[in-house]
Coordinates of C-alpha atoms and ligand atoms in Angstrom, one line a residue:
Chain A
M1 CA 55.8 23.2 34.1
P2 CA 59.1 21.3 33.6
K3 CA 60.9 23.5 31.1
Q4 CA 64.1 22.3 29.3
S5 CA 67.1 23.9 31.1
P6 CA 69.1 26.4 29.0
V7 CA 72.8 25.9 28.8
P8 CA 74.4 29.4 28.7
D9 CA 77.1 30.1 26.1
E10 CA 79.5 33.1 25.8
L11 CA 76.8 35.4 24.4
T12 CA 74.1 34.5 26.9
Q13 CA 76.0 33.9 30.1
P14 CA 75.5 37.4 31.5
F15 CA 71.7 37.1 31.0
F16 CA 71.5 33.7 32.7
D17 CA 73.8 34.7 35.5
A18 CA 71.6 37.7 36.2
C19 CA 68.5 35.4 36.2
N20 CA 70.1 33.3 38.9
E21 CA 70.3 36.5 41.0
D22 CA 66.7 37.4 40.2
R23 CA 67.8 40.3 38.1
L24 CA 66.6 41.0 34.5
V25 CA 69.2 42.4 32.1
V26 CA 69.1 43.0 28.4
Q27 CA 71.6 44.3 25.8
R28 CA 71.7 48.1 25.4
C29 CA 73.5 49.8 22.5
N30 CA 75.7 52.6 23.8
E31 CA 76.1 54.3 20.4
C32 CA 72.3 54.4 19.7
T33 CA 71.6 55.4 23.3
E34 CA 74.3 58.1 23.8
L35 CA 74.7 59.6 20.3
D36 CA 71.1 59.3 19.1
G37 CA 69.3 59.7 22.4
L38 CA 67.5 56.4 22.0
L39 CA 67.2 53.8 24.7
M40 CA 68.1 51.0 22.3
L41 CA 67.5 47.7 24.0
Q42 CA 67.3 44.2 22.4
H43 CA 66.5 40.7 23.5
P44 CA 67.2 37.9 22.7
P45 CA 70.8 39.0 22.6
S46 CA 72.9 39.1 19.5
E47 CA 76.5 39.9 18.5
E48 CA 75.4 43.2 16.9
C49 CA 73.0 46.1 17.5
R50 CA 69.9 45.5 15.3
R51 CA 69.8 49.2 14.6
C52 CA 73.3 50.3 14.0
G53 CA 75.0 47.0 13.3
P54 CA 78.7 46.6 13.9
H55 CA 79.1 50.3 14.9
G56 CA 77.4 49.7 18.2
T57 CA 78.9 48.5 21.5
L58 CA 76.5 46.4 23.4
E59 CA 76.4 46.5 27.2
W60 CA 74.2 44.5 29.6
H61 CA 71.7 46.8 31.3
E62 CA 69.3 46.1 34.1
V63 CA 65.7 46.8 33.4
S64 CA 62.5 47.2 35.4
G65 CA 61.1 43.8 34.8
R66 CA 57.8 45.2 33.6
G67 CA 56.3 44.4 30.2
R68 CA 53.1 44.0 28.1
I69 CA 51.5 41.0 26.4
Q70 CA 52.0 41.5 22.7
S71 CA 50.2 38.3 21.7
Y72 CA 49.6 34.7 22.8
V73 CA 48.6 31.2 21.6
T74 CA 47.2 28.2 23.4
M75 CA 49.5 25.2 22.7
Y76 CA 47.8 21.8 22.4
D77 CA 50.4 19.8 20.5
T78 CA 53.9 20.9 21.5
P79 CA 56.9 19.0 20.1
V80 CA 58.8 19.5 23.4
A81 CA 58.4 16.2 25.4
S82 CA 58.7 17.6 28.9
L83 CA 55.7 20.0 28.4
Q84 CA 53.3 17.6 26.8
E85 CA 51.6 16.5 30.1
D86 CA 50.7 20.1 30.9
Q87 CA 48.8 20.8 27.6
P88 CA 47.0 22.9 26.8
F89 CA 49.1 25.9 28.0
N90 CA 49.8 29.5 27.1
I91 CA 52.7 30.8 25.1
A92 CA 52.7 34.5 25.2
V93 CA 55.0 37.1 23.6
V94 CA 56.0 39.8 26.1
E95 CA 57.4 43.2 25.1
L96 CA 59.6 44.9 27.5
W97 CA 58.2 48.1 29.0
E98 CA 61.3 50.2 28.1
D99 CA 61.6 48.9 24.4
K100 CA 59.0 46.8 22.7
N101 CA 61.7 45.3 20.5
A102 CA 63.0 43.4 23.5
L103 CA 60.9 40.3 23.5
F104 CA 60.4 37.3 25.8
L105 CA 58.2 34.2 25.8
S106 CA 56.1 33.3 28.7
H107 CA 53.7 30.6 29.9
L108 CA 52.0 33.3 32.0
P109 CA 51.9 31.2 35.2
G110 CA 48.6 31.9 37.1
T111 CA 46.6 32.9 33.9
P112 CA 44.2 30.1 32.8
V113 CA 44.3 29.2 29.1
R114 CA 41.9 31.1 26.8
E115 CA 41.7 33.9 29.4
V116 CA 44.8 35.8 28.4
P117 CA 44.3 39.5 28.5
M118 CA 45.9 40.9 25.3
G119 CA 47.9 44.0 26.0
A120 CA 47.9 43.5 29.8
E121 CA 50.8 44.5 32.0
V122 CA 53.1 41.7 33.2
R123 CA 56.0 41.6 35.6
V124 CA 59.0 39.3 35.6
V125 CA 59.5 36.3 37.9
F126 CA 62.3 33.9 37.9
E127 CA 61.7 30.2 37.6
V128 CA 64.1 27.3 38.3
T129 CA 64.3 24.8 35.5
P130 CA 64.8 21.2 36.7
A131 CA 67.6 19.7 34.7
N132 CA 70.5 22.0 35.8
G133 CA 68.8 24.5 38.2
Q134 CA 69.3 27.4 35.7
K135 CA 66.7 30.1 36.3
V136 CA 64.8 31.7 33.4
A137 CA 62.6 34.8 33.1
E138 CA 58.9 34.2 33.3
W139 CA 56.1 36.7 33.5
E140 CA 52.9 37.1 35.5
V141 CA 49.9 39.3 34.8
V142 CA 49.8 42.2 37.2
G143 CA 46.5 42.0 39.1
D144 CA 44.2 45.0 39.6
Chain B
M1 CA 80.0 22.1 -10.0
A2 CA 76.8 24.1 -9.5
E3 CA 76.7 26.9 -6.9
N4 CA 74.0 28.9 -5.2
A5 CA 72.7 31.8 -7.2
P6 CA 74.6 35.0 -6.3
A7 CA 72.7 37.6 -4.3
D8 CA 72.1 39.9 -7.3
F9 CA 69.9 37.2 -9.0
Y10 CA 67.2 38.2 -6.5
R11 CA 65.4 41.5 -7.0
T12 CA 65.2 42.7 -3.4
Q13 CA 65.2 46.5 -4.0
E14 CA 62.3 48.5 -2.6
N15 CA 61.8 50.4 -5.9
P16 CA 63.2 48.0 -8.4
G17 CA 61.8 49.6 -11.6
L18 CA 60.5 47.5 -14.5
W19 CA 62.3 44.2 -14.7
E20 CA 64.8 44.6 -17.5
H21 CA 64.0 41.2 -18.9
R22 CA 60.2 41.7 -18.6
G23 CA 58.3 39.5 -21.0
K24 CA 61.5 37.9 -22.4
V25 CA 61.3 34.7 -20.4
A26 CA 58.5 32.2 -20.7
A27 CA 57.3 29.0 -19.0
V28 CA 56.6 26.3 -21.6
G29 CA 56.5 22.9 -19.9
I30 CA 55.2 21.3 -16.7
G31 CA 56.1 17.9 -15.3
H32 CA 54.9 16.3 -12.1
S33 CA 55.8 13.0 -10.5
P34 CA 53.1 11.0 -8.7
T35 CA 52.6 11.8 -5.0
A36 CA 52.9 9.8 -1.9
R37 CA 52.4 10.5 1.8
R38 CA 55.8 9.0 2.5
W39 CA 58.6 7.2 0.6
D40 CA 58.0 3.4 0.6
G41 CA 61.7 2.6 0.3
Q42 CA 61.6 1.4 -3.3
A43 CA 64.2 2.6 -5.8
S44 CA 61.4 3.5 -8.3
T45 CA 59.8 5.9 -5.9
S46 CA 62.9 7.5 -4.4
I47 CA 63.0 11.2 -4.7
G48 CA 65.8 10.9 -7.3
A49 CA 63.7 8.6 -9.5
W50 CA 60.7 10.9 -9.2
A51 CA 62.8 13.9 -10.0
M52 CA 63.7 12.2 -13.3
V53 CA 60.0 11.4 -13.9
A54 CA 59.1 15.0 -13.4
I55 CA 61.9 16.3 -15.6
R56 CA 61.1 13.9 -18.4
N57 CA 57.4 14.9 -18.2
A58 CA 58.2 18.6 -18.3
I59 CA 60.5 18.1 -21.4
E60 CA 57.8 16.1 -23.1
D61 CA 55.2 18.6 -22.2
A62 CA 57.2 21.4 -23.8
G63 CA 57.5 19.3 -26.9
I64 CA 61.3 19.5 -27.1
S65 CA 64.2 17.1 -27.1
P66 CA 66.4 16.6 -24.0
S67 CA 69.3 17.9 -26.0
D68 CA 67.5 21.3 -26.4
V69 CA 68.0 21.8 -22.6
D70 CA 71.1 23.8 -21.8
G71 CA 70.4 24.8 -18.2
L72 CA 69.4 23.2 -14.9
V73 CA 68.2 25.2 -11.9
L74 CA 67.2 23.3 -8.7
D75 CA 67.2 23.3 -4.9
R76 CA 69.6 20.6 -3.7
S77 CA 67.7 20.2 -0.4
T78 CA 64.6 18.0 -0.6
T79 CA 63.6 17.7 3.0
T80 CA 60.1 18.4 4.3
G81 CA 61.5 18.4 7.8
A82 CA 62.4 14.7 7.7
W83 CA 66.0 13.6 7.7
W84 CA 67.6 10.2 7.3
P85 CA 67.6 8.8 10.8
E86 CA 70.9 9.4 12.6
G87 CA 72.9 6.1 12.7
D88 CA 70.6 4.2 10.4
P89 CA 72.5 2.4 7.6
L90 CA 72.2 4.0 4.1
P91 CA 69.8 2.1 1.8
E92 CA 72.6 0.7 -0.3
D93 CA 70.3 -1.5 -2.3
V94 CA 68.5 1.7 -3.6
I95 CA 71.7 3.8 -3.9
S96 CA 73.4 1.1 -6.0
Q97 CA 70.7 1.3 -8.6
F98 CA 71.7 4.8 -9.6
Q99 CA 74.9 6.6 -10.7
P100 CA 76.5 8.4 -7.7
G101 CA 76.2 12.1 -7.1
I102 CA 78.4 14.1 -4.8
E103 CA 76.9 13.4 -1.4
P104 CA 76.0 10.2 0.4
F105 CA 72.2 10.9 0.4
D106 CA 72.1 12.1 -3.2
G107 CA 68.9 10.8 -4.8
I108 CA 67.5 9.7 -1.4
A109 CA 67.4 12.8 0.8
A110 CA 69.1 15.4 -1.4
L111 CA 69.6 16.2 -5.1
S112 CA 72.8 17.7 -6.5
S113 CA 72.9 18.8 -10.1
E114 CA 75.7 16.2 -10.6
W115 CA 73.3 13.4 -9.5
I116 CA 70.6 14.6 -12.0
L117 CA 73.1 14.9 -14.9
N118 CA 74.8 11.6 -14.1
N119 CA 71.5 9.8 -14.1
M120 CA 70.0 11.5 -17.1
P121 CA 72.6 11.1 -19.8
E122 CA 70.0 12.4 -22.3
L123 CA 70.6 15.9 -20.9
D124 CA 73.8 16.0 -22.9
N125 CA 73.8 19.8 -23.6
V126 CA 73.5 21.3 -20.1
S127 CA 76.3 23.8 -19.7
F128 CA 74.7 26.0 -17.0
S129 CA 73.7 24.8 -13.6
M130 CA 72.8 26.7 -10.5
Y131 CA 71.0 26.3 -7.1
G132 CA 68.0 28.4 -6.0
P133 CA 67.9 27.2 -2.3
G134 CA 64.5 27.3 -0.6
C135 CA 61.6 26.2 -2.7
M136 CA 60.3 26.4 -6.3
S137 CA 59.7 30.1 -5.7
N138 CA 63.5 30.7 -5.5
V139 CA 64.2 28.3 -8.4
I140 CA 61.9 30.3 -10.6
C141 CA 63.6 33.7 -9.8
V142 CA 67.0 32.2 -10.5
A143 CA 66.0 30.5 -13.8
A144 CA 64.2 33.6 -15.0
E145 CA 67.2 35.7 -14.3
A146 CA 69.6 33.3 -15.9
I147 CA 67.6 33.2 -19.1
G148 CA 67.1 36.9 -19.1
R149 CA 70.8 37.5 -18.7
G150 CA 71.6 35.1 -21.5
L151 CA 73.4 32.5 -19.4
A152 CA 71.1 29.7 -20.7
N153 CA 68.5 29.4 -23.3
T154 CA 66.2 26.5 -22.3
V155 CA 66.3 25.6 -18.6
V156 CA 64.8 22.7 -16.6
L157 CA 63.7 23.8 -13.1
L158 CA 63.3 21.2 -10.4
K159 CA 62.1 21.2 -6.8
A160 CA 61.5 17.9 -5.0
W161 CA 60.4 17.0 -1.5
H162 CA 61.2 13.7 0.2
N163 CA 59.1 12.5 3.1
F164 CA 60.1 9.6 5.3
P165 CA 58.2 7.6 7.9
G166 CA 57.9 9.0 11.4
R167 CA 56.7 12.2 13.1
Y168 CA 58.9 15.2 12.7
Y169 CA 60.3 17.4 15.4
Q170 CA 59.4 14.9 18.2
G171 CA 62.7 13.3 18.9
G172 CA 66.2 14.8 19.1
A173 CA 66.6 18.1 20.8
N174 CA 63.0 18.3 21.8
A175 CA 63.2 15.2 23.9
R176 CA 66.3 16.2 25.9
P177 CA 66.3 17.8 29.4
L178 CA 68.8 20.5 28.3
V179 CA 68.7 23.1 25.5
E180 CA 71.5 25.0 23.8
G181 CA 72.1 27.7 21.3
P182 CA 69.4 30.0 19.9
A183 CA 66.7 27.4 21.0
V184 CA 67.2 28.6 24.6
W185 CA 64.8 31.5 23.9
R186 CA 62.1 29.2 22.4
N187 CA 62.3 25.6 23.4
P188 CA 61.7 25.9 27.1
W189 CA 58.2 27.4 26.2
G190 CA 57.4 24.5 23.8
V191 CA 56.9 26.4 20.6
S192 CA 56.0 24.6 17.4
A193 CA 56.6 25.6 13.8
A194 CA 53.3 27.4 13.5
T195 CA 53.5 29.2 16.8
G196 CA 54.9 32.4 15.3
D197 CA 52.0 32.6 12.8
G198 CA 49.6 31.9 15.6
W199 CA 50.8 35.0 17.5
T200 CA 50.6 37.1 14.4
F201 CA 47.1 35.9 13.6
Q202 CA 46.0 36.5 17.2
E203 CA 47.2 40.1 16.8
Y204 CA 45.4 40.4 13.5
M205 CA 42.1 39.2 14.9
A206 CA 42.4 41.6 17.9
K207 CA 43.3 44.6 15.7
Y208 CA 40.6 44.1 13.1
G209 CA 37.8 42.4 15.2
K210 CA 37.9 39.1 13.3
T211 CA 37.4 35.5 14.4
H212 CA 39.1 32.2 13.4
D213 CA 35.8 30.8 12.1
M214 CA 35.9 33.5 9.4
M215 CA 38.8 31.6 7.8
A216 CA 36.4 28.6 7.0
P217 CA 35.2 29.7 3.6
F218 CA 38.8 30.0 2.4
I219 CA 39.8 26.5 3.6
V220 CA 36.7 25.0 2.2
E221 CA 37.4 26.6 -1.2
E222 CA 41.1 25.5 -1.0
K223 CA 40.2 21.9 -0.4
K224 CA 37.6 22.0 -3.2
N225 CA 40.2 23.4 -5.7
G226 CA 42.7 20.8 -4.5
L227 CA 40.3 18.0 -5.4
M228 CA 40.2 19.4 -9.0
F229 CA 44.0 19.2 -9.2
P230 CA 44.7 15.7 -10.6
E231 CA 48.5 16.2 -9.9
G232 CA 47.8 16.8 -6.2
F233 CA 48.1 14.4 -3.2
F234 CA 44.5 14.8 -2.0
A235 CA 42.9 14.3 -5.5
Q236 CA 45.0 11.2 -5.8
H237 CA 44.8 9.7 -2.4
R238 CA 42.2 11.3 -0.1
P239 CA 39.4 12.8 -2.2
D240 CA 37.3 14.1 0.7
E241 CA 35.7 17.5 0.8
V242 CA 36.1 19.6 3.9
T243 CA 33.0 21.5 5.2
V244 CA 32.7 24.6 7.3
E245 CA 31.6 22.3 10.2
D246 CA 34.7 20.1 9.7
Y247 CA 36.9 23.2 9.9
V248 CA 35.3 24.9 12.9
N249 CA 35.3 21.6 14.8
A250 CA 38.8 20.5 14.0
R251 CA 41.2 20.0 16.8
W252 CA 43.5 22.9 17.8
I253 CA 47.2 22.3 17.2
V254 CA 48.1 25.7 18.5
E255 CA 45.1 28.0 18.9
P256 CA 44.3 30.1 16.8
M257 CA 45.5 27.5 14.3
N258 CA 43.8 24.1 13.9
L259 CA 44.6 21.0 12.0
F260 CA 43.3 22.4 8.7
D261 CA 45.4 25.5 9.1
H262 CA 48.5 23.3 8.9
D263 CA 49.7 21.7 5.7
M264 CA 50.7 18.0 5.4
P265 CA 54.1 17.0 4.2
I266 CA 54.2 14.7 1.1
H267 CA 56.7 13.0 -1.2
V268 CA 56.8 14.5 -4.8
A269 CA 58.9 16.1 -7.5
V270 CA 58.0 18.9 -9.9
A271 CA 59.8 20.3 -12.9
Y272 CA 59.2 23.1 -15.4
V273 CA 60.8 24.2 -18.6
F274 CA 61.5 27.9 -19.2
T275 CA 63.0 29.4 -22.3
T276 CA 63.3 32.7 -24.1
A277 CA 60.2 34.4 -25.5
E278 CA 61.6 33.8 -29.0
R279 CA 62.2 30.1 -28.6
A280 CA 58.9 29.7 -26.8
A281 CA 57.0 30.6 -29.9
D282 CA 58.0 27.3 -31.5
M283 CA 57.2 25.0 -28.6
A284 CA 54.2 22.8 -28.0
Q285 CA 52.4 24.8 -25.2
T286 CA 51.2 28.4 -25.0
P287 CA 54.0 30.4 -23.5
V288 CA 53.4 32.1 -20.1
Y289 CA 55.6 35.2 -19.9
I290 CA 57.2 36.4 -16.8
L291 CA 56.6 40.1 -16.2
N292 CA 58.6 40.3 -13.0
H293 CA 60.1 38.4 -10.2
G294 CA 61.0 39.8 -6.8
T295 CA 62.2 38.9 -3.3
T296 CA 61.5 40.2 0.2
R297 CA 64.0 39.2 2.9
P298 CA 62.9 38.4 6.4
K299 CA 64.3 40.3 9.4
F300 CA 65.5 38.1 12.3
G301 CA 64.3 38.1 15.8
L302 CA 62.3 36.1 18.3
T303 CA 59.1 36.7 16.5
Q304 CA 58.1 38.8 13.5
G305 CA 54.7 40.2 14.7
L306 CA 51.8 41.7 12.8
D307 CA 53.5 45.1 12.2
N308 CA 56.3 43.4 10.4
A309 CA 54.0 41.0 8.5
E310 CA 52.1 44.0 7.2
A311 CA 55.1 46.1 6.4
S312 CA 56.8 43.2 4.5
T313 CA 53.7 42.3 2.5
D314 CA 53.1 45.9 1.6
S315 CA 56.7 46.0 0.3
T316 CA 56.2 42.7 -1.6
G317 CA 52.9 44.0 -3.2
R318 CA 54.5 47.3 -4.2
K319 CA 57.7 45.9 -5.7
M320 CA 55.9 43.1 -7.6
L321 CA 53.3 45.3 -9.2
D322 CA 55.6 48.2 -10.0
G323 CA 58.3 45.9 -11.3
A324 CA 55.8 44.3 -13.7
G325 CA 54.3 47.6 -14.7
I326 CA 50.8 46.6 -13.6
T327 CA 48.3 47.5 -10.9
S328 CA 46.4 45.1 -8.7
D329 CA 43.3 45.5 -10.9
D330 CA 45.3 43.8 -13.6
L331 CA 45.6 40.6 -11.6
S332 CA 43.0 38.1 -13.0
F333 CA 43.6 35.8 -10.0
E334 CA 46.1 35.2 -7.2
N335 CA 48.0 32.2 -5.9
M336 CA 49.9 33.6 -3.0
Y337 CA 51.3 31.0 -0.5
E338 CA 49.1 29.6 2.3
G339 CA 51.2 26.9 3.9
F340 CA 49.8 28.1 7.1
T341 CA 46.4 29.4 6.0
T342 CA 46.4 32.3 8.5
F343 CA 49.0 34.3 6.6
H344 CA 47.5 34.2 3.1
N345 CA 45.5 37.2 4.2
Y346 CA 48.5 39.4 4.7
F347 CA 49.7 38.7 1.2
I348 CA 46.5 39.5 -0.6
E349 CA 45.9 42.7 1.5
G350 CA 49.4 43.8 0.6
L351 CA 48.6 43.4 -3.0
G352 CA 45.3 45.1 -2.7
F353 CA 43.8 42.1 -4.4
A354 CA 40.2 42.6 -5.5
G355 CA 40.4 46.1 -4.1
I356 CA 40.8 45.0 -0.4
Q357 CA 42.6 47.0 2.2
R358 CA 44.3 46.0 5.5
G359 CA 41.9 43.9 7.7
E360 CA 39.5 43.0 4.9
A361 CA 40.8 39.6 3.6
L362 CA 38.5 37.6 5.8
D363 CA 35.5 39.7 4.7
L364 CA 36.6 38.9 1.1
Y365 CA 36.5 35.2 2.0
A366 CA 32.9 35.6 3.1
G367 CA 31.9 36.4 -0.5
D368 CA 32.5 34.4 -3.6
I369 CA 36.2 33.6 -4.0
S370 CA 35.7 30.5 -6.1
I371 CA 37.0 29.7 -9.5
T372 CA 33.7 31.0 -10.9
S373 CA 34.0 34.4 -9.2
D374 CA 35.3 37.6 -10.9
K375 CA 38.5 37.5 -8.7
P376 CA 39.4 33.9 -7.9
V377 CA 41.4 33.4 -4.7
S378 CA 44.0 30.6 -4.7
P379 CA 42.5 28.6 -7.5
S380 CA 45.4 26.1 -7.0
G381 CA 44.1 25.1 -3.6
G382 CA 47.6 25.6 -2.4
N383 CA 49.3 23.4 0.1
Q384 CA 46.0 22.8 1.8
G385 CA 44.5 21.4 -1.4
G386 CA 47.5 19.5 -2.7
G387 CA 49.9 18.8 0.1
R388 CA 53.1 20.5 1.3
T389 CA 55.1 21.4 -1.8
R390 CA 54.9 25.2 -2.2
I391 CA 54.5 24.3 -5.9
W392 CA 50.7 24.1 -6.7
M393 CA 50.5 27.9 -6.8
H394 CA 53.0 28.0 -9.6
T395 CA 51.8 25.0 -11.6
D396 CA 48.2 26.3 -11.4
T397 CA 49.2 29.8 -12.4
I398 CA 50.9 28.6 -15.5
Q399 CA 48.1 26.2 -16.4
Q400 CA 45.4 28.9 -15.8
I401 CA 47.1 31.3 -18.2
Q402 CA 47.6 28.5 -20.7
G403 CA 43.9 27.6 -20.4
R404 CA 44.6 24.1 -19.4
A405 CA 43.7 24.0 -15.7
G406 CA 40.9 21.6 -16.5
D407 CA 38.1 21.6 -13.9
R408 CA 39.9 24.4 -12.0
Q409 CA 40.0 26.7 -15.0
I410 CA 38.8 30.1 -13.8
R411 CA 35.8 31.6 -15.7
V412 CA 37.2 35.1 -16.2
P413 CA 40.1 35.3 -18.8
A414 CA 43.3 34.2 -17.0
E415 CA 45.6 37.0 -18.3
I416 CA 47.8 37.9 -15.4
G417 CA 48.5 36.0 -12.2
I418 CA 50.9 36.1 -9.2
S419 CA 52.4 33.3 -7.2
G420 CA 55.1 32.9 -4.5
G421 CA 56.1 32.6 -0.9
P422 CA 56.8 31.1 1.5
M423 CA 56.6 33.6 4.4
P424 CA 54.8 36.9 4.6
Q425 CA 58.0 38.3 6.2
G426 CA 60.1 37.1 3.3
G427 CA 59.9 35.1 0.1
D428 CA 60.2 35.0 -3.6
F429 CA 57.4 35.9 -6.0
T430 CA 56.6 35.9 -9.7
I431 CA 54.1 37.7 -12.0
W432 CA 53.0 35.8 -15.0
S433 CA 51.1 36.9 -18.1
S434 CA 49.5 35.6 -21.3
T435 CA 51.3 38.3 -23.3
P436 CA 54.9 39.6 -23.1
D437 CA 53.9 43.3 -22.9
Ligands
LIG1 ZN1 73.1 50.7 18.0

């Protein structure tokens, strides 16, 4: 499916650079992780830790690339022109295995629409977007 | 120059205690403009012209003189999602028929307080003006607080929505090959405005073993109630009932949400008059007293999810009932927002309306939720019944308690009602009563 190509900015550059090397990184808060013993991850990235706010220092942290399907919809009427030919398609929400507050969207390539297994395990794959070649994180259901 | 209401005008606290101005502010007048699907380009139907129609109707309804009004609270934004097309020339022939405001689209695609006052010279005593940005739900909180604090005595509230030709969201950034900014996390996957609520409702169905078809009785009732709302778009322009079959066979927009789960943008303006409880006693209409207003703020993130929808609507339910000094049993009816139908359930479960608990709203819909039932659900018909305004819920609540909801009048005594929205994750809410105590 011909996704729009993300243009990285200062905040998102490390994430997209890692995608281009087939690595998944998310922000980790050092304060929450080291002082409070929590593995505090967040995605999409932001300027501040969502738990401790401006006190935290955020660092990019490589993760397993495993996750779980939190929910999904079947899209029949997307406003995004490049995807309209492929309707209907899945849009799932994926929680990262290590921290369910780190969230990603996915078309679940390989999973037919209306056959999405809620709660199933997924693993990351990296997909090239056509306009500028930027890779993005996608997710596939792990077979049994 | 009017400014946005300061943060402390909104009661966001988790345990707010009784509202200190409980029962001291009352709604006394309602004024609606006509409705249209889209603006036809005439000066007489511009959003500015219709805002003036609504304000004049509200003042007349309250039985007061325009000079009695000393406050104006409004939302300066009027967009339903439609903007003046980039690069198109301004409609100078329309603009030239009005006094200028402070921005180029004033009266066409925005409404400043200056534009209203410049074009309504009869409002010659307005000394207080403030914005409640968002929707009428915000405007109500701000006006109630302003009167309660003694900043104004008799306030006109205004919320207007313009709608222009064309389909929203289809052009612009959605048609380009590249995407920038926060949209990089959403646009490549093709999400629409309703997608987030679709995810949440999917979780809800999975958690409680429900199906989308179980929403049908609620939509049917909403449409029925909307057709009994003479001020509404569908009663005026498309008086067609919707059956269970229509609903379950409607096309999916984003499954689990179909055409009838989405609301339809319209062009309309609505105004109210609020005043102090003392002054209300002398006015033309039965006063409807405000027992409490409250606000829940959304968290930010890629999606909100069911956990957060439930936590937020629990919080809203608690703070609204506690701050009014009532229990959910005291609610004669409810008019919580339903601009995507699939989130009305979280609101009424959070309130414990009609004694329901989490996961039971769709079971409630299977019984009698009509205006003739003991616990009417959404007698306004909401956005589904009237068109996208987030206003019917408030107008209906005031009219029900005044006993002038016409064919929609509920059969049980309409003593206490609740209205507000827009999102389960965050919004502004009001509890209204036939008595001040
Ligand atoms: Zn932190």
